Amino acid sequence: MNTVIIREREDAFDALLEEAAIALRNGKLAAFPTETVYGLGANAFDDEACKRIYSAKGRPSDNPLIVHVCDMDMAKALVQDCDERFFRLAEAFWPGPISFVLKKNEKVCNTVSAGLDTVAIRMPDHELALSLIRRAGVPIAAPSANLSGRPSPTRSEHVIFDLSGRVDYILCSERFPIGVESTVLDLSTKESVILRPGAINERMILERTGIRVKSQDGAAPVSVPKSPGTKYKHYSPEARVFMVDADFRAEDVPAFAASKGVSASRTKFLEYPNDVRMARDLFADFREADLQHYELVLVKAPDSGDLLEANLNRLKKACES
Ligand code: TXA
Ligand code: MG
């Protein structure tokens, strides 16, 4: 398959964006940037197109997709009835890095919901994504635009590396994304439960909406049936990943590597100045470590910031074997 690559700054950008949006509406696949990670989109009302997402990614089909919308009317058209919590939360955080799980209506195709009676919806805070959805005129189902099992793509070259030849369009942005996927908040039951931690955390939700949410232990969600995606191994490079303490120093690398039977030269040590930089760069650094054939990746444990829980969750998942 020929993949059309569209860059934000090229002259024909507007015409190409229009072309991709129409193709998307008509059943083609287009990868696009969002403020969290890149997504691989298909028309959420088109079952065949959504099935192709799974084959392009090599993704297990029991893992449901998040539907991306550009306005509230589009969101409301996907659900049975809008819970009052949903309006307050959307008002506070959309467009933004949080997806809400609600009871779906019959318009959402089965492939999107993977057999569940709910649908996860989000309005991304990225002009290119919003413009693409608006022009397509239909909600867009989109998982992260990586091959299944690889870290989510946070740079356009990651998407091109994983999906070139497997999808119809790849839209590239210059902007750095947050780097961790959206918070997934389940509103389909009485209790509001965070199924996946992201940039919008429990404290922000309480402060801005007065809504108290429960955090499912995001660090160990291996057998959580509520959000099937969380049971798969994610985010990990080929190299074995270990989290090391805050007092670990570069001088400690040789001894640690030796204890795992690996030489220090094949070991990459990653540490970040703050939570924002860790979120932004961790997945890119994992991919880079693989390209350079490192066998071990040691990551200094995050200890603070609004993104602490999300960072810790992604890192712990990469450490799982
Ligand atoms: O930031 C993001 O959310 C990115 C960008 C592209 O928007 N998307 C993303 O999609 O991370 P994906 O498919 O890689 O992860 C979606 C997560 C999975 O863990 C999935 O199980 C969960 O959301 N999910 C989707 N629909 C659900 C539903 N109806 N109920 C519970 N969990 C759901
Ligand atoms: Mg994903």
GROMACS .gro file of C-alpha atoms and ligand atoms in nm:
model
  355
    1MET     CA    1   0.000   0.000   0.000
    2ASN     CA    2   0.122   0.348  -0.083
    3THR     CA    3   0.121   0.577   0.221
    4VAL     CA    4   0.081   0.950   0.161
    5ILE     CA    5   0.289   1.144   0.413
    6ILE     CA    6   0.162   1.494   0.483
    7ARG     CA    7   0.376   1.749   0.666
    8GLU     CA    8   0.231   2.048   0.847
    9ARG     CA    9   0.449   2.304   0.676
   10GLU     CA   10   0.430   2.196   0.314
   11ASP     CA   11   0.260   2.422   0.057
   12ALA     CA   12  -0.014   2.181  -0.043
   13PHE     CA   13  -0.095   2.103   0.320
   14ASP     CA   14  -0.450   2.232   0.320
   15ALA     CA   15  -0.553   2.045   0.005
   16LEU     CA   16  -0.388   1.726   0.130
   17LEU     CA   17  -0.559   1.755   0.468
   18GLU     CA   18  -0.892   1.785   0.288
   19GLU     CA   19  -0.808   1.481   0.075
   20ALA     CA   20  -0.714   1.275   0.384
   21ALA     CA   21  -1.034   1.379   0.565
   22ILE     CA   22  -1.255   1.273   0.275
   23ALA     CA   23  -1.066   0.947   0.239
   24LEU     CA   24  -1.108   0.887   0.612
   25ARG     CA   25  -1.482   0.938   0.588
   26ASN     CA   26  -1.487   0.691   0.298
   27GLY     CA   27  -1.314   0.407   0.481
   28LYS     CA   28  -0.941   0.477   0.453
   29LEU     CA   29  -0.695   0.489   0.744
   30ALA     CA   30  -0.510   0.806   0.845
   31ALA     CA   31  -0.259   0.851   1.128
   32PHE     CA   32  -0.267   1.195   1.285
   33PRO     CA   33  -0.109   1.389   1.571
   34THR     CA   34  -0.291   1.464   1.894
   35GLU     CA   35  -0.170   1.645   2.207
   36THR     CA   36  -0.099   1.309   2.378
   37VAL     CA   37   0.045   1.066   2.119
   38TYR     CA   38  -0.020   1.000   1.749
   39GLY     CA   39  -0.344   0.816   1.668
   40LEU     CA   40  -0.440   0.583   1.383
   41GLY     CA   41  -0.786   0.689   1.269
   42ALA     CA   42  -1.083   0.535   1.089
   43ASN     CA   43  -1.449   0.636   1.053
   44ALA     CA   44  -1.610   0.516   1.379
   45PHE     CA   45  -1.937   0.436   1.195
   46ASP     CA   46  -1.762   0.212   0.941
   47ASP     CA   47  -1.710  -0.136   1.079
   48GLU     CA   48  -1.486  -0.254   0.792
   49ALA     CA   49  -1.258   0.050   0.822
   50CYS     CA   50  -1.227  -0.001   1.198
   51LYS     CA   51  -1.138  -0.367   1.143
   52ARG     CA   52  -0.852  -0.254   0.923
   53ILE     CA   53  -0.709  -0.057   1.217
   54TYR     CA   54  -0.661  -0.383   1.403
   55SER     CA   55  -0.487  -0.552   1.113
   56ALA     CA   56  -0.265  -0.250   1.038
   57LYS     CA   57  -0.151  -0.244   1.401
   58GLY     CA   58  -0.150  -0.619   1.459
   59ARG     CA   59  -0.376  -0.543   1.756
   60PRO     CA   60  -0.587  -0.803   1.941
   61SER     CA   61  -0.951  -0.733   1.854
   62ASP     CA   62  -1.083  -0.753   2.211
   63ASN     CA   63  -0.923  -0.416   2.282
   64PRO     CA   64  -1.171  -0.131   2.219
   65LEU     CA   65  -1.087   0.197   2.046
   66ILE     CA   66  -1.125   0.555   2.167
   67VAL     CA   67  -1.354   0.766   1.948
   68HIS     CA   68  -1.228   1.118   1.874
   69VAL     CA   69  -1.475   1.404   1.826
   70CYS     CA   70  -1.444   1.771   1.735
   71ASP     CA   71  -1.747   1.904   1.924
   72MET     CA   72  -2.007   1.813   2.187
   73ASP     CA   73  -2.278   1.734   1.933
   74MET     CA   74  -2.058   1.469   1.781
   75ALA     CA   75  -1.993   1.324   2.128
   76LYS     CA   76  -2.360   1.320   2.222
   77ALA     CA   77  -2.447   1.137   1.901
   78LEU     CA   78  -2.248   0.835   2.024
   79VAL     CA   79  -2.402   0.775   2.365
   80GLN     CA   80  -2.734   0.668   2.514
   81ASP     CA   81  -2.778   0.949   2.758
   82CYS     CA   82  -2.537   1.205   2.883
   83ASP     CA   83  -2.459   1.170   3.247
   84GLU     CA   84  -2.441   1.501   3.432
   85ARG     CA   85  -2.080   1.423   3.533
   86PHE     CA   86  -1.989   1.404   3.166
   87PHE     CA   87  -2.103   1.761   3.094
   88ARG     CA   88  -1.913   1.902   3.391
   89LEU     CA   89  -1.597   1.712   3.305
   90ALA     CA   90  -1.609   1.791   2.933
   91GLU     CA   91  -1.666   2.157   3.014
   92ALA     CA   92  -1.360   2.157   3.240
   93PHE     CA   93  -1.117   1.947   3.037
   94TRP     CA   94  -1.213   1.930   2.667
   95PRO     CA   95  -1.049   1.968   2.432
   96GLY     CA   96  -0.784   1.784   2.631
   97PRO     CA   97  -0.608   1.462   2.732
   98ILE     CA   98  -0.898   1.277   2.893
   99SER     CA   99  -1.134   1.011   2.749
  100PHE     CA  100  -1.472   0.937   2.905
  101VAL     CA  101  -1.627   0.590   2.899
  102LEU     CA  102  -2.006   0.610   2.858
  103LYS     CA  103  -2.287   0.376   2.760
  104LYS     CA  104  -2.282   0.367   2.381
  105ASN     CA  105  -2.574   0.375   2.140
  106GLU     CA  106  -2.625   0.150   1.835
  107LYS     CA  107  -2.447   0.388   1.596
  108VAL     CA  108  -2.105   0.300   1.736
  109CYS     CA  109  -1.990  -0.002   1.541
  110ASN     CA  110  -1.910  -0.324   1.725
  111THR     CA  111  -1.551  -0.325   1.619
  112VAL     CA  112  -1.495   0.004   1.803
  113SER     CA  113  -1.640  -0.120   2.129
  114ALA     CA  114  -1.497  -0.474   2.095
  115GLY     CA  115  -1.820  -0.620   2.230
  116LEU     CA  116  -1.858  -0.387   2.532
  117ASP     CA  117  -2.176  -0.181   2.579
  118THR     CA  118  -1.969   0.132   2.636
  119VAL     CA  119  -1.759   0.367   2.425
  120ALA     CA  120  -1.459   0.582   2.520
  121ILE     CA  121  -1.477   0.935   2.374
  122ARG     CA  122  -1.229   1.218   2.363
  123MET     CA  123  -1.187   1.562   2.206
  124PRO     CA  124  -0.816   1.610   2.137
  125ASP     CA  125  -0.651   1.945   2.203
  126HIS     CA  126  -0.470   1.964   1.872
  127GLU     CA  127  -0.575   2.192   1.588
  128LEU     CA  128  -0.468   1.948   1.317
  129ALA     CA  129  -0.665   1.662   1.472
  130LEU     CA  130  -0.974   1.877   1.526
  131SER     CA  131  -0.956   2.010   1.172
  132LEU     CA  132  -0.924   1.658   1.029
  133ILE     CA  133  -1.228   1.535   1.227
  134ARG     CA  134  -1.431   1.844   1.137
  135ARG     CA  135  -1.355   1.800   0.767
  136ALA     CA  136  -1.424   1.426   0.780
  137GLY     CA  137  -1.761   1.509   0.938
  138VAL     CA  138  -1.771   1.180   1.129
  139PRO     CA  139  -1.627   1.070   1.464
  140ILE     CA  140  -1.288   0.904   1.428
  141ALA     CA  141  -1.193   0.588   1.614
  142ALA     CA  142  -0.821   0.594   1.687
  143PRO     CA  143  -0.584   0.388   1.899
  144SER     CA  144  -0.224   0.496   1.932
  145ALA     CA  145  -0.051   0.477   1.592
  146ASN     CA  146   0.212   0.218   1.683
  147LEU     CA  147   0.243  -0.145   1.590
  148SER     CA  148   0.088  -0.343   1.874
  149GLY     CA  149   0.337  -0.402   2.156
  150ARG     CA  150   0.561  -0.107   2.066
  151PRO     CA  151   0.571   0.219   2.263
  152SER     CA  152   0.311   0.476   2.155
  153PRO     CA  153   0.446   0.711   1.887
  154THR     CA  154   0.534   1.057   2.011
  155ARG     CA  155   0.722   1.179   1.700
  156SER     CA  156   0.612   1.160   1.337
  157GLU     CA  157   0.912   0.943   1.250
  158HIS     CA  158   0.786   0.676   1.491
  159VAL     CA  159   0.458   0.654   1.301
  160ILE     CA  160   0.635   0.643   0.966
  161PHE     CA  161   0.868   0.370   1.098
  162ASP     CA  162   0.581   0.153   1.229
  163LEU     CA  163   0.301   0.212   0.978
  164SER     CA  164   0.440   0.325   0.646
  165GLY     CA  165   0.299   0.091   0.380
  166ARG     CA  166   0.024  -0.026   0.619
  167VAL     CA  167  -0.204   0.283   0.623
  168ASP     CA  168  -0.328   0.534   0.362
  169TYR     CA  169  -0.216   0.865   0.516
  170ILE     CA  170   0.026   0.983   0.784
  171LEU     CA  171  -0.012   1.342   0.902
  172CYS     CA  172   0.297   1.484   1.070
  173SER     CA  173   0.317   1.766   1.322
  174GLU     CA  174   0.614   1.967   1.444
  175ARG     CA  175   0.473   2.003   1.793
  176PHE     CA  176   0.594   1.786   2.084
  177PRO     CA  177   0.302   1.599   2.237
  178ILE     CA  178   0.255   1.541   2.612
  179GLY     CA  179   0.387   1.191   2.542
  180VAL     CA  180   0.155   0.976   2.756
  181GLU     CA  181  -0.185   0.865   2.637
  182SER     CA  182  -0.505   1.024   2.769
  183THR     CA  183  -0.653   0.958   3.110
  184VAL     CA  184  -0.935   0.705   3.065
  185LEU     CA  185  -1.220   0.779   3.308
  186ASP     CA  186  -1.510   0.536   3.336
  187LEU     CA  187  -1.843   0.715   3.383
  188SER     CA  188  -2.058   0.419   3.284
  189THR     CA  189  -2.112   0.317   3.648
  190LYS     CA  190  -2.212   0.509   3.960
  191GLU     CA  191  -1.855   0.546   4.071
  192SER     CA  192  -1.617   0.737   3.844
  193VAL     CA  193  -1.304   0.529   3.803
  194ILE     CA  194  -0.975   0.614   3.635
  195LEU     CA  195  -0.892   0.308   3.423
  196ARG     CA  196  -0.569   0.456   3.286
  197PRO     CA  197  -0.381   0.748   3.444
  198GLY     CA  198  -0.284   1.036   3.215
  199ALA     CA  199  -0.213   1.408   3.222
  200ILE     CA  200  -0.548   1.487   3.388
  201ASN     CA  201  -0.526   1.341   3.738
  202GLU     CA  202  -0.756   1.277   4.032
  203ARG     CA  203  -0.661   1.599   4.209
  204MET     CA  204  -0.725   1.818   3.902
  205ILE     CA  205  -1.064   1.656   3.851
  206LEU     CA  206  -1.166   1.720   4.210
  207GLU     CA  207  -1.037   2.078   4.208
  208ARG     CA  208  -1.201   2.178   3.883
  209THR     CA  209  -1.530   1.987   3.896
  210GLY     CA  210  -1.581   1.875   4.256
  211ILE     CA  211  -1.612   1.519   4.125
  212ARG     CA  212  -1.437   1.255   4.333
  213VAL     CA  213  -1.291   0.977   4.122
  214LYS     CA  214  -1.136   0.649   4.223
  215SER     CA  215  -0.806   0.543   4.088
  216GLN     CA  216  -0.784   0.187   3.984
  217ASP     CA  217  -0.431   0.079   4.064
  218GLY     CA  218  -0.296   0.180   3.728
  219ALA     CA  219   0.039   0.025   3.806
  220ALA     CA  220  -0.090  -0.331   3.817
  221PRO     CA  221  -0.403  -0.353   3.602
  222VAL     CA  222  -0.304  -0.685   3.448
  223SER     CA  223  -0.637  -0.859   3.483
  224VAL     CA  224  -0.875  -0.566   3.464
  225PRO     CA  225  -1.156  -0.664   3.233
  226LYS     CA  226  -1.303  -0.312   3.235
  227SER     CA  227  -1.037  -0.173   3.005
  228PRO     CA  228  -0.906  -0.465   2.805
  229GLY     CA  229  -0.611  -0.269   2.666
  230THR     CA  230  -0.452  -0.245   3.005
  231LYS     CA  231  -0.392  -0.619   3.028
  232TYR     CA  232  -0.151  -0.629   2.737
  233LYS     CA  233   0.218  -0.566   2.765
  234HIS     CA  234   0.266  -0.213   2.640
  235TYR     CA  235   0.514   0.062   2.603
  236SER     CA  236   0.817  -0.161   2.618
  237PRO     CA  237   1.125  -0.160   2.401
  238GLU     CA  238   1.301  -0.482   2.300
  239ALA     CA  239   1.559  -0.414   2.569
  240ARG     CA  240   1.487  -0.523   2.927
  241VAL     CA  241   1.380  -0.223   3.133
  242PHE     CA  242   1.451  -0.169   3.504
  243MET     CA  243   1.344   0.115   3.727
  244VAL     CA  244   1.621   0.236   3.956
  245ASP     CA  245   1.604   0.446   4.276
  246ALA     CA  246   1.629   0.822   4.290
  247ASP     CA  247   1.982   0.797   4.438
  248PHE     CA  248   2.115   0.580   4.151
  249ARG     CA  249   2.412   0.745   3.973
  250ALA     CA  250   2.574   0.692   3.631
  251GLU     CA  251   2.874   0.541   3.818
  252ASP     CA  252   2.643   0.263   3.941
  253VAL     CA  253   2.563   0.145   3.587
  254PRO     CA  254   2.851  -0.106   3.540
  255ALA     CA  255   2.775  -0.294   3.863
  256PHE     CA  256   2.401  -0.304   3.792
  257ALA     CA  257   2.457  -0.417   3.433
  258ALA     CA  258   2.700  -0.687   3.549
  259SER     CA  259   2.439  -0.817   3.795
  260LYS     CA  260   2.213  -0.879   3.494
  261GLY     CA  261   2.493  -1.033   3.290
  262VAL     CA  262   2.512  -0.738   3.049
  263SER     CA  263   2.805  -0.508   2.973
  264ALA     CA  264   2.782  -0.141   3.066
  265SER     CA  265   2.832  -0.044   2.700
  266ARG     CA  266   2.506  -0.221   2.611
  267THR     CA  267   2.320  -0.046   2.894
  268LYS     CA  268   2.138   0.285   2.859
  269PHE     CA  269   2.068   0.494   3.169
  270LEU     CA  270   1.781   0.742   3.142
  271GLU     CA  271   1.701   1.017   3.388
  272TYR     CA  272   1.477   1.320   3.343
  273PRO     CA  273   1.485   1.667   3.497
  274ASN     CA  274   1.110   1.669   3.562
  275ASP     CA  275   0.779   1.491   3.498
  276VAL     CA  276   0.696   1.687   3.182
  277ARG     CA  277   1.024   1.595   3.015
  278MET     CA  278   0.993   1.233   3.121
  279ALA     CA  279   0.645   1.206   2.965
  280ARG     CA  280   0.761   1.383   2.651
  281ASP     CA  281   1.073   1.174   2.595
  282LEU     CA  282   1.037   0.830   2.755
  283PHE     CA  283   0.877   0.648   2.460
  284ALA     CA  284   1.111   0.820   2.213
  285ASP     CA  285   1.408   0.715   2.427
  286PHE     CA  286   1.283   0.355   2.440
  287ARG     CA  287   1.264   0.347   2.061
  288GLU     CA  288   1.607   0.506   2.030
  289ALA     CA  289   1.752   0.246   2.268
  290ASP     CA  290   1.622  -0.029   2.040
  291LEU     CA  291   1.763   0.133   1.728
  292GLN     CA  292   2.100   0.138   1.903
  293HIS     CA  293   2.062  -0.224   2.015
  294TYR     CA  294   2.091  -0.163   2.386
  295GLU     CA  295   2.015  -0.472   2.592
  296LEU     CA  296   1.929  -0.298   2.917
  297VAL     CA  297   1.753   0.031   2.983
  298LEU     CA  298   1.767   0.171   3.337
  299VAL     CA  299   1.525   0.450   3.417
  300LYS     CA  300   1.543   0.663   3.727
  301ALA     CA  301   1.213   0.643   3.916
  302PRO     CA  302   0.999   0.956   3.882
  303ASP     CA  303   0.909   1.111   4.215
  304SER     CA  304   0.703   1.423   4.157
  305GLY     CA  305   0.481   1.635   3.936
  306ASP     CA  306   0.129   1.622   3.796
  307LEU     CA  307   0.236   1.349   3.554
  308LEU     CA  308   0.386   1.130   3.828
  309GLU     CA  309   0.115   0.863   3.825
  310ALA     CA  310   0.101   0.845   3.446
  311ASN     CA  311   0.480   0.824   3.417
  312LEU     CA  312   0.506   0.559   3.686
  313ASN     CA  313   0.229   0.356   3.524
  314ARG     CA  314   0.398   0.355   3.182
  315LEU     CA  315   0.738   0.281   3.327
  316LYS     CA  316   0.612  -0.007   3.543
  317LYS     CA  317   0.440  -0.157   3.242
  318ALA     CA  318   0.760  -0.144   3.043
  319CYS     CA  319   0.933  -0.323   3.332
  320GLU     CA  320   0.681  -0.610   3.331
  321SER     CA  321   0.799  -0.921   3.162
  322TXA     O1  322  -0.426   0.963   2.418
  322TXA     C1  323  -0.489   0.869   2.375
  322TXA     O2  324  -0.585   0.818   2.436
  322TXA     C2  325  -0.446   0.809   2.240
  322TXA     C3  326  -0.469   0.915   2.133
  322TXA     C4  327  -0.446   0.865   1.995
  322TXA     O3  328  -0.596   0.971   2.147
  322TXA     N1  329  -0.516   0.689   2.212
  322TXA     C5  330  -0.489   0.572   2.275
  322TXA     O4  331  -0.563   0.465   2.231
  322TXA     O5  332  -0.406   0.561   2.365
  322TXA     P1  333  -0.529   0.314   2.266
  322TXA     O6  334  -0.622   0.234   2.185
  322TXA     O7  335  -0.386   0.289   2.247
  322TXA     O8  336  -0.572   0.299   2.416
  322TXA     C6  337  -0.709   0.304   2.449
  322TXA     C7  338  -0.730   0.254   2.589
  322TXA     C8  339  -0.712   0.103   2.598
  322TXA     O9  340  -0.651   0.072   2.723
  322TXA     C9  341  -0.856   0.052   2.592
  322TXA    O10  342  -0.873  -0.073   2.655
  322TXA    C10  343  -0.930   0.163   2.664
  322TXA    O11  344  -0.866   0.283   2.626
  322TXA     N2  345  -1.071   0.170   2.621
  322TXA    C11  346  -1.118   0.204   2.500
  322TXA     N3  347  -1.253   0.193   2.497
  322TXA    C12  348  -1.291   0.151   2.619
  322TXA    C13  349  -1.417   0.121   2.680
  322TXA     N4  350  -1.531   0.129   2.614
  322TXA     N5  351  -1.416   0.081   2.809
  322TXA    C14  352  -1.300   0.073   2.878
  322TXA     N6  353  -1.179   0.100   2.827
  322TXA    C15  354  -1.174   0.138   2.700
  323MG      MG  355  -0.201   0.209   2.249
   0.00000   0.00000   0.00000
